[in-house]
Amino acid sequence: MSAEAADRVAAVTSGRPGTPLQVSWFEFLLDGSLLEKHLQNPNADPTPVQLIIQFLEQASKPSVNEQNQVQPPVDNRRNRTLKLLALKVAAHMKWDLDSLEKGLTIPVLNMLLNELLCVSKVPAGVKHVDLDLSTLPPTTAMAVIIYNRWAIRTIVLSSFPEKQTKPGPHQMNMLSIVQQEKEMTDNILTVLKEQAADSISVLEGALRLKKDSYVHTVRTLDLLGSDAAANGETESSTAGLRISADELHCQVHYDLGGIFFQQGCTDQPAYEKAWDHFRTAKELLKKLDQAVHVHLDEKRLAGYWNACKALTGDCDPADPHTTQYDQINSLIRARNYQAVVEAFIKDNSSRSLPSHFRRSVLRELLYQVQQGESGLEEVCHKLCVCNAVRDALEGEVLSVRFQQLLLKPSRRMVDFMLEVCTRSLDRDPPSDTSRRNTAGFLKTLCENLEDLTLVFAVTAHKLFLELLRDEDRKVLVEQMRKRSATVNLSAKPLPSFYDIPASASVNIGQLEQQLILSLDPRRIRQILIELHGMAERPFWRVNSKWEVPPDYVNVVLAIKDNLTRDLVYILMAKGLHCISIKDFGHARQLFSAGLELVTEFSPKLRQVMLNEMLLLDLRAHETMAAEGSKERPPPDLVSRVRGYLEMRIHDVPLRQVIGEECVAFMLNWRENDYLTLQVPPSLLMSNPYIKLGQLLASTCKELPGPKESRRTAKELWDVVVQICSVSVQHKRSSDGRLGLIRQRDSSLGIMQRSKFITFIKKLREPLVLTTLISLFVRLHSIVRDDIVNEVTAEHLSIWPSSLPNIQAVDVEAVAVTVKELVSYALTLNPNNQSWLVTQADIYFVTNQYSAALSFYLQAGAVCSDFFTKPVPPDVYTDQVLKRMIKCCSMMNCHTQVAVLCQFLREVDYMTAFKALQEQNSHDAMDSFYDYIWDVTILEYLTHIHHKRGEMEKRQIAVKAIGQTELNSSNPEEVLQLAAQKRKKRFLQAMAKLYF
């Protein structure tokens, strides 16, 4: 008997009542009905989210074989059932992402939603953005929508600052686990951010769905788990939980608004999109009587709405629906500060604006003063007074800023205070509490004013005489008289308002804020000196977004002097951030300052700074090239790259990304001689990127060449095949699951496939990309083993035609890689006809006929000046034309099929006649007859319309056949000219339809 079972027996046999026993995860495997009973209990222990964690944790536990080697989780019935149980719990929670995000970490939720994609039969190997949601089964489409909603929500949530947790002594052994989870989370976030545009496109497509949607319930998941034959019911249009179109659109608009709002900080027009989505979400929310399936924070929606209106300036003060927030933001934008003060005074009476909003307005104006904006100091003083009176009316503590203002007030400011107090009691009648609190405020004012003339001005005011009793006034005046005897009239004049020292904590907070915002190295150093004079703590932790690469952390934190350590860490973190946002000017200033600092005491850190400055120069030059600059890199930069690649200094940490950038740089600028002839052999063994670069450079250099040159191509082939192979211990998945983070790369490859893809996306040289596309197309054809539907590319003959161990190659990885590679290449040059044909072939073999035809037409357009010249026959080969014909046929555009049959070297009459017999054609039919030049086809058209009694269409065909230029007695040149004219017009018409 296990210890757990013994505990249960002891609990049952003991006489005293105890707390209910927690149900263990394995009991749900033994009793199929237990889960539903457990979830019905409002106080269930474990809770639903805890159950999901337990089920997925058990299902993803690695196994150990007889050789004590760790194996990936086994795909058996137990693990599949556990994953299904986790999905059932989420279905019981009605797929409420708010609840799931609060209870589950990003890796666990990623695993859960990938399982949802799997059981919902989302097509494997196809990007979500390429799917047509309207043609998918309802539960499949909803799974795609839920996943992409979670993706953009996670990106938004990850952008919020988080306070770093400090592990205590008992937690130190947990650091490795926490670090692993952080790495997994970072990897997932990287992928989600790369695919953010695709997720946005998917959700925008969801907004075009007009029908109700259906999502999996416990029942439909039961059907999936119990009998594969029952899956027809789960795919029906009404299986699952019904989500109305308005509810779905409301939720999707809210989520899209969130991602666009987050992007607005770097892309101002995104705020307009966010505002539009939030506006629609608000309208739909009002329209819904009972928003059962809409889970959004209405207060946050209102906040987003107000923020968007403030940021876009889309509000009219005369509009009756305009809120006070909008009015005040409009006044600030119009720089009508006196009206802002007036609005604050009126609000003291109505008290409709929350205090935190009023304080934020004051902070914004104070920030402008600190940035050198003139003429705002008096406005800030007045707003500070208005806020102080509001705090007093509500019985709140007066702010430190107001207390500082009282240290040196003017008669004008005191008069303004009394005016604000008077107008703030304009309510008819004012409440007793307001009168009492205002009296206390005036009394405090008198006690804090040093200048007796100002005190007497307050005590003589009508409001003071009205609110304070005679006894209170006499006591206060007597106190003032006594205090006047001790006033030191020779005291030094008080400093100005902004020079008055605040408390230490306030100063530290302000300095930390300046430290976060500043990009000036001298100012950063000055702020750190001031901070270290106030408190001795690690200020490099002030901002959780400051990150130094793990390779450098130990070296930087080993600096003994705390101030120097903080300065080096912050300069490096800010410099790397500036590189990431392409602010190369500030990045260069920060790294130059860091280099000057570390040169004095650390040769190791000096080399680190030089390496990062090399990365900076490489990124800056590549950015210029991507923007269209044709200027070659200076010789100094090329020599620095060579020096880095050959550098072998012990104890200096090297970041692999810099080596990766160096190799990509050499390939992009055709420094092939160095990579093929001058790289030391030791580097080829130690650095996988240099090895890959050398093979790519050698293969490109020998193109086109004799058969003997294929030796290098064979080496490159072997390296890439190993990268795309799965480990022999892995069991091939039969369910076709599309996972974002899967450890499937072979340990025999020189690098992981994900790193290989990242490296490829740094390349720009067309010949290198053409070579890689050719390699992957050949590999894709071999692993698919489909001779009829092969993808074409240039230079296919240089690669092997078979694989010795084809079972080891990850077919899905190859398919995804070739799609990503071609799509990336076309972003660099959308007019490369070879790449366009390859992209079209990829869409063709995956049955996406409309997209395939569009790219075939683009390939013809770019090499014929938009069909004003004949398309070269090596572009529109018979194979390409036959694929275009099939695309049109599969889309039921049968007249287009007949026209294209003329383009073949030998006209395919059988296909043309069969197409023209179809009566259910989705194209313009007789409007295409003008593009037919083959008299045989036109005669057949005349016959078929006469036979059907379609006299009008027959007349159009007769008119087309009667054109003199189609007379068979004409010279061959005239007939060819007639054919070319019709080809040109037809292809231009098709381009307008499909581009």
XYZ file of N, CA, C and O in Angstrom, residues 278 435 445 507 633 746 785 810 885 994:
40
model
N -12.081 49.802 -29.818
C -12.730 49.993 -28.509
C -14.117 50.617 -28.688
O -15.059 50.270 -27.954
N -18.112 72.269 4.831
C -17.840 73.510 5.563
C -16.813 73.256 6.665
O -15.894 74.048 6.874
N -3.837 76.536 6.955
C -3.171 77.541 6.140
C -2.555 78.635 7.013
O -1.384 79.006 6.833
N 12.877 62.147 -3.311
C 14.007 62.447 -4.183
C 14.529 61.204 -4.884
O 14.855 61.226 -6.062
N 30.078 48.371 -47.326
C 30.626 48.670 -45.998
C 32.071 49.138 -46.100
O 32.807 48.704 -47.000
N 17.313 17.504 -34.008
C 18.238 16.400 -33.806
C 19.490 16.879 -33.084
O 19.994 17.961 -33.337
N 7.322 12.905 -51.391
C 7.211 11.778 -52.317
C 5.933 11.876 -53.153
O 5.141 10.935 -53.239
N 12.170 15.384 -40.336
C 10.908 15.932 -39.834
C 10.170 16.604 -40.994
O 10.496 17.714 -41.397
N -4.387 26.345 -65.078
C -5.657 25.787 -65.565
C -6.362 25.031 -64.451
O -7.574 25.183 -64.242
N -7.225 38.893 -59.468
C -6.566 38.080 -58.442
C -5.472 38.802 -57.676
O -4.942 38.260 -56.713
